[in-house]
Amino acid sequence: MTRTVFITGGSAGIGAACARLAAAQGRDVILTYNSDPTGAEAVARDVENAGRTARILRCDVADPAQIDAAFAAIDPGTPIDLVNNAGIVGQTATIAGLTPERLSHMFAVNVVGAILVARAAVAHMRGCGTPGHIVNVSSAAARLGSANQYIDYAATKGAIDTFTLGLADELAPEGMRVNAVRPGLIETDIHAKGGEPDRLERLSHMVPMRRAGSAEEVARTILWLLSEDASYVTRTLVDVAGGR
Ligand code: NAP
């Protein structure tokens, strides 16, 4: 039985590209959104137009109760893979601008949320008796540090890398593979949301391939990691960053 792909942050960007590609590859999708139901509905329509089913769930991953509710809403017998993708950046800031409120929210979404989503997904996989696979969406920022932009965001992604290694070790004996992708500069709205709509134009010259990547290029790597073509790949951090 083909596993359904459960995608957090499926209403935009990389998560939306994963949903569309999963459907094109013949897989059903459950996608969550936080603030953009219209975006989620548009993605779900594309999935359905590709002949697959799409279920939309609202889930702010900064709220543990909403994570539990989202997983409680799915049929316990449905085998799933997880794309642990929801994430945010902050406005450009140096260390002086990293307030306790900003740090709490950044870590609540990008780290605590991602870990609790993985916890709920593993419980679901164990409950339904079919091992699934997990891809955590990290960032090249975990390697680069993002000085003078958002070192707090980079630190959250460093945490995701380490979490990926440990979770992969814990789950390997159960046949569940856990990997991360580390996208570089990717064409999505996240840059504008962080107050830098021209970020890709400004920084693309620093990429050895001299261009930003597309959300679909990241999605292709994620779907490959979830597939049987990657059957012996676990505990790996895959850079999708044009050489940066
Ligand atoms: P995006 O276009 O801004 O999409 C972000 C997605 O995450 C949206 O679906 C959004 O949902 C969801 N989201 C945001 N806050 C959430 C919350 N509190 N709870 C649940 N969902 C939430 O960003 P993207 O570029 O596709 O980023 C996706 C992932 O890739 C993130 O983890 C990001 O850190 C990582 N990444 C991106 C890049 C890049 O250059 N784009 C590079 C490296 C890593 P709503 O719109 O419904 O609120």
Coordinates of C-alpha atoms and ligand atoms in Angstrom, one line a residue:
M1 CA 0.0 0.0 0.0
T2 CA 1.4 3.4 -1.0
R3 CA 2.0 5.6 2.0
T4 CA 0.2 8.9 2.3
V5 CA 2.6 11.9 2.5
F6 CA 1.9 14.1 5.6
I7 CA 3.3 17.5 5.0
T8 CA 3.5 20.3 7.5
G9 CA 3.4 23.8 6.0
G10 CA 1.9 22.5 2.7
S11 CA 0.1 25.7 1.9
A12 CA 3.2 27.4 0.3
G13 CA 6.7 27.1 -1.0
I14 CA 8.6 23.8 -0.5
G15 CA 5.8 22.1 1.2
A16 CA 3.3 22.9 -1.6
A17 CA 5.9 21.7 -4.2
C18 CA 6.2 18.4 -2.2
A19 CA 2.4 18.0 -2.2
R20 CA 2.1 18.5 -6.0
L21 CA 5.1 16.2 -6.7
A22 CA 3.8 13.5 -4.4
A23 CA 0.5 13.5 -6.2
A24 CA 2.2 13.4 -9.6
Q25 CA 4.1 10.3 -8.3
G26 CA 0.8 8.7 -7.4
R27 CA 0.6 9.4 -3.7
D28 CA -2.2 10.8 -1.5
V29 CA -1.4 13.9 0.6
I30 CA -2.3 15.3 4.0
L31 CA -1.2 18.9 4.2
T32 CA -1.3 21.3 7.1
Y33 CA -1.3 25.1 7.0
N34 CA -1.2 27.7 9.7
S35 CA -2.4 31.1 8.4
D36 CA -3.2 30.5 4.7
P37 CA -6.2 28.3 4.1
T38 CA -6.6 29.7 0.5
G39 CA -3.0 28.5 -0.3
A40 CA -3.8 25.1 1.2
E41 CA -7.0 24.8 -0.9
A42 CA -5.2 25.7 -4.1
V43 CA -2.5 23.0 -3.4
A44 CA -5.2 20.5 -2.6
R45 CA -7.0 21.3 -5.8
D46 CA -3.8 20.6 -7.8
V47 CA -3.4 17.3 -5.9
E48 CA -7.0 16.3 -6.7
N49 CA -6.5 17.3 -10.4
A50 CA -3.6 14.9 -10.5
G51 CA -6.1 12.2 -9.4
R52 CA -5.0 11.8 -5.8
T53 CA -6.8 12.7 -2.5
A54 CA -5.8 15.7 -0.5
R55 CA -6.8 16.3 3.1
I56 CA -6.2 19.8 4.6
L57 CA -5.7 20.3 8.3
R58 CA -5.0 23.5 10.3
C59 CA -2.1 23.1 12.6
D60 CA 0.1 25.8 14.1
V61 CA 3.1 23.7 15.0
A62 CA 3.9 26.1 17.9
D63 CA 0.8 24.7 19.7
P64 CA 1.4 21.1 20.9
A65 CA -2.4 20.6 21.2
Q66 CA -2.9 21.4 17.6
I67 CA -0.3 18.9 16.6
D68 CA -2.0 16.2 18.6
A69 CA -5.4 17.2 17.2
A70 CA -4.0 17.0 13.6
F71 CA -2.7 13.5 14.1
A72 CA -5.9 12.5 15.9
A73 CA -7.9 13.6 12.9
I74 CA -6.3 11.0 10.5
D75 CA -7.4 7.4 10.2
P76 CA -5.1 5.4 12.5
G77 CA -4.8 2.7 9.8
T78 CA -3.4 5.1 7.2
P79 CA 0.4 4.5 6.5
I80 CA 2.2 7.8 6.3
D81 CA 5.6 9.3 5.5
L82 CA 6.4 12.7 7.0
V83 CA 7.7 15.9 5.4
N84 CA 8.6 17.9 8.5
N85 CA 8.7 21.2 6.7
A86 CA 6.8 24.0 8.5
G87 CA 9.2 26.8 9.4
I88 CA 9.8 30.5 9.7
V89 CA 12.6 33.1 9.5
G90 CA 12.7 36.4 11.4
Q91 CA 13.4 39.9 10.2
T92 CA 17.0 40.6 9.5
A93 CA 18.8 41.3 12.9
T94 CA 22.1 41.0 14.6
I95 CA 22.6 39.5 18.1
A96 CA 21.4 42.8 19.7
G97 CA 17.9 42.3 18.1
L98 CA 17.3 38.8 19.4
T99 CA 14.7 39.4 22.0
P100 CA 13.4 36.6 24.3
E101 CA 10.0 36.8 22.6
R102 CA 11.5 36.4 19.1
L103 CA 13.7 33.5 20.2
S104 CA 10.9 31.7 22.0
H105 CA 8.7 31.8 18.9
M106 CA 11.5 30.9 16.5
F107 CA 12.4 27.8 18.6
A108 CA 8.7 27.0 19.3
V109 CA 8.0 26.7 15.6
N110 CA 11.3 25.5 14.0
V111 CA 12.5 23.1 16.8
V112 CA 9.9 22.2 19.4
G113 CA 7.2 22.1 16.8
A114 CA 9.3 19.9 14.4
I115 CA 10.2 17.5 17.2
L116 CA 6.7 17.2 18.4
V117 CA 5.4 16.7 14.9
A118 CA 8.0 13.9 14.4
R119 CA 6.9 12.4 17.8
A120 CA 3.3 12.3 16.8
A121 CA 4.2 10.9 13.3
V122 CA 6.2 8.1 14.9
A123 CA 3.4 7.2 17.3
H124 CA 1.0 7.1 14.3
M125 CA 3.4 4.9 12.3
R126 CA 3.9 2.5 15.2
G127 CA 0.1 2.4 15.8
C128 CA -0.8 1.6 12.2
G129 CA 2.0 -1.1 12.0
T130 CA 3.6 0.2 8.8
P131 CA 7.0 1.9 9.2
G132 CA 7.2 5.3 7.4
H133 CA 10.0 7.6 6.6
I134 CA 10.8 11.1 7.7
V135 CA 12.4 14.1 6.0
N136 CA 13.2 17.1 8.2
V137 CA 13.6 20.3 6.3
S138 CA 16.7 22.0 7.7
S139 CA 18.7 24.7 5.9
A140 CA 22.2 25.5 4.6
A141 CA 22.0 28.1 7.3
A142 CA 22.9 25.4 9.8
R143 CA 26.3 25.2 8.2
L144 CA 26.7 28.9 7.3
G145 CA 25.5 30.5 10.5
S146 CA 23.7 33.4 8.8
A147 CA 25.7 36.2 10.5
N148 CA 24.0 39.6 10.4
Q149 CA 20.8 38.1 9.0
Y150 CA 19.2 35.6 11.5
I151 CA 21.6 33.6 13.5
D152 CA 18.7 32.4 15.7
Y153 CA 17.1 30.8 12.6
A154 CA 20.4 29.2 11.7
A155 CA 20.7 27.8 15.2
T156 CA 17.2 26.3 15.0
K157 CA 18.3 24.5 11.8
G158 CA 21.5 23.3 13.5
A159 CA 19.2 21.7 16.1
I160 CA 17.2 20.0 13.4
D161 CA 20.4 18.5 11.9
T162 CA 21.3 17.0 15.3
F163 CA 17.8 15.9 16.0
T164 CA 17.8 14.1 12.6
L165 CA 21.0 12.1 13.4
G166 CA 19.6 10.9 16.8
L167 CA 16.1 10.1 15.6
A168 CA 17.6 8.2 12.7
D169 CA 19.6 6.0 15.1
E170 CA 16.5 5.5 17.3
L171 CA 14.2 4.4 14.5
A172 CA 16.6 2.5 12.1
P173 CA 15.9 -0.8 13.9
E174 CA 12.2 -0.4 13.2
G175 CA 12.7 0.1 9.4
M176 CA 12.0 3.9 9.6
R177 CA 14.5 6.1 7.8
V178 CA 15.1 9.7 8.9
N179 CA 17.0 12.2 6.8
A180 CA 17.2 16.0 6.4
V181 CA 17.5 18.2 3.4
R182 CA 19.4 21.5 3.7
P183 CA 18.0 23.9 1.0
G184 CA 20.1 26.9 0.1
L185 CA 18.6 30.0 -1.5
I186 CA 15.2 28.8 -2.8
E187 CA 12.5 30.8 -4.6
T188 CA 9.7 30.9 -2.1
D189 CA 7.8 33.7 -0.3
I190 CA 9.8 33.0 2.9
H191 CA 12.3 35.8 2.1
A192 CA 9.6 38.4 1.7
K193 CA 7.9 37.2 4.9
G194 CA 11.3 37.9 6.6
G195 CA 11.3 41.4 5.2
E196 CA 13.8 40.7 2.4
P197 CA 11.9 40.3 -0.9
D198 CA 15.1 40.9 -2.9
R199 CA 17.2 38.4 -0.9
L200 CA 17.6 36.0 -3.8
E201 CA 18.6 38.7 -6.2
R202 CA 21.1 40.1 -3.7
L203 CA 22.7 36.8 -2.8
S204 CA 22.5 34.5 -5.8
H205 CA 25.9 35.6 -7.0
M206 CA 27.4 33.8 -4.0
V207 CA 26.0 30.5 -5.1
P208 CA 28.6 28.5 -7.2
M209 CA 25.7 27.6 -9.6
R210 CA 24.9 31.4 -9.8
R211 CA 21.2 31.0 -9.3
A212 CA 18.6 30.3 -6.7
G213 CA 16.9 26.9 -6.6
S214 CA 13.2 26.2 -7.1
A215 CA 10.9 24.7 -4.6
E216 CA 10.4 21.8 -6.9
E217 CA 14.2 21.0 -7.0
V218 CA 14.0 20.6 -3.2
A219 CA 10.8 18.6 -3.4
R220 CA 12.4 16.1 -5.8
T221 CA 15.1 15.4 -3.3
I222 CA 12.6 15.0 -0.5
L223 CA 10.4 12.7 -2.4
W224 CA 13.4 10.6 -3.4
L225 CA 14.5 10.3 0.2
L226 CA 11.0 9.0 1.0
S227 CA 11.0 6.5 -1.8
E228 CA 12.4 3.0 -2.1
D229 CA 15.1 4.3 -4.3
A230 CA 16.6 5.6 -1.1
S231 CA 16.1 2.4 0.7
Y232 CA 19.6 2.3 2.3
V233 CA 19.8 6.1 3.0
T234 CA 19.2 7.2 6.6
R235 CA 20.9 9.7 9.0
T236 CA 22.0 11.8 6.1
L237 CA 21.8 15.6 5.7
V238 CA 21.4 16.3 2.0
D239 CA 22.4 19.8 0.8
V240 CA 20.2 21.1 -2.0
A241 CA 22.1 24.4 -2.3
G242 CA 23.7 24.8 -5.7
G243 CA 27.1 24.2 -4.2
R244 CA 26.8 26.9 -1.6
Ligands
NAP1 P1 7.2 29.5 2.9 O1 6.9 29.6 1.5 O2 7.1 30.7 3.8 O3 6.2 28.4 3.5 C1 6.2 28.1 4.9 C2 5.2 27.1 5.3 O4 5.2 26.8 6.7 C3 3.8 27.6 5.0 O5 3.0 26.6 4.5 C4 3.3 28.1 6.3 O6 1.9 28.0 6.5 C5 4.0 27.1 7.2 N1 4.1 27.6 8.6 C6 4.7 28.8 9.0 N2 4.6 28.9 10.3 C7 3.9 27.9 10.8 C8 3.4 27.4 12.0 N3 3.6 28.2 13.1 N4 2.8 26.3 12.1 C9 2.5 25.5 11.0 N5 2.9 25.9 9.8 C10 3.6 27.0 9.7 O7 8.6 28.9 3.2 P2 9.5 27.8 2.5 O8 10.6 28.6 1.9 O9 8.7 26.9 1.7 O10 10.1 27.1 3.8 C11 9.8 25.7 4.1 C12 10.9 25.2 4.9 O11 12.1 25.3 4.1 C13 11.2 25.9 6.2 O12 11.4 25.0 7.2 C14 12.4 26.8 5.9 O13 13.1 27.1 7.0 C15 13.1 25.8 4.9 N6 14.1 26.5 4.1 C16 13.7 27.4 3.1 C17 14.7 28.0 2.3 C18 14.4 29.0 1.3 O14 15.3 29.6 0.7 N7 13.1 29.2 0.9 C19 16.0 27.7 2.5 C20 16.4 26.8 3.5 C21 15.4 26.2 4.3 P3 0.9 29.2 6.3 O15 1.4 30.0 5.0 O16 -0.4 28.6 6.1 O17 1.0 30.1 7.5

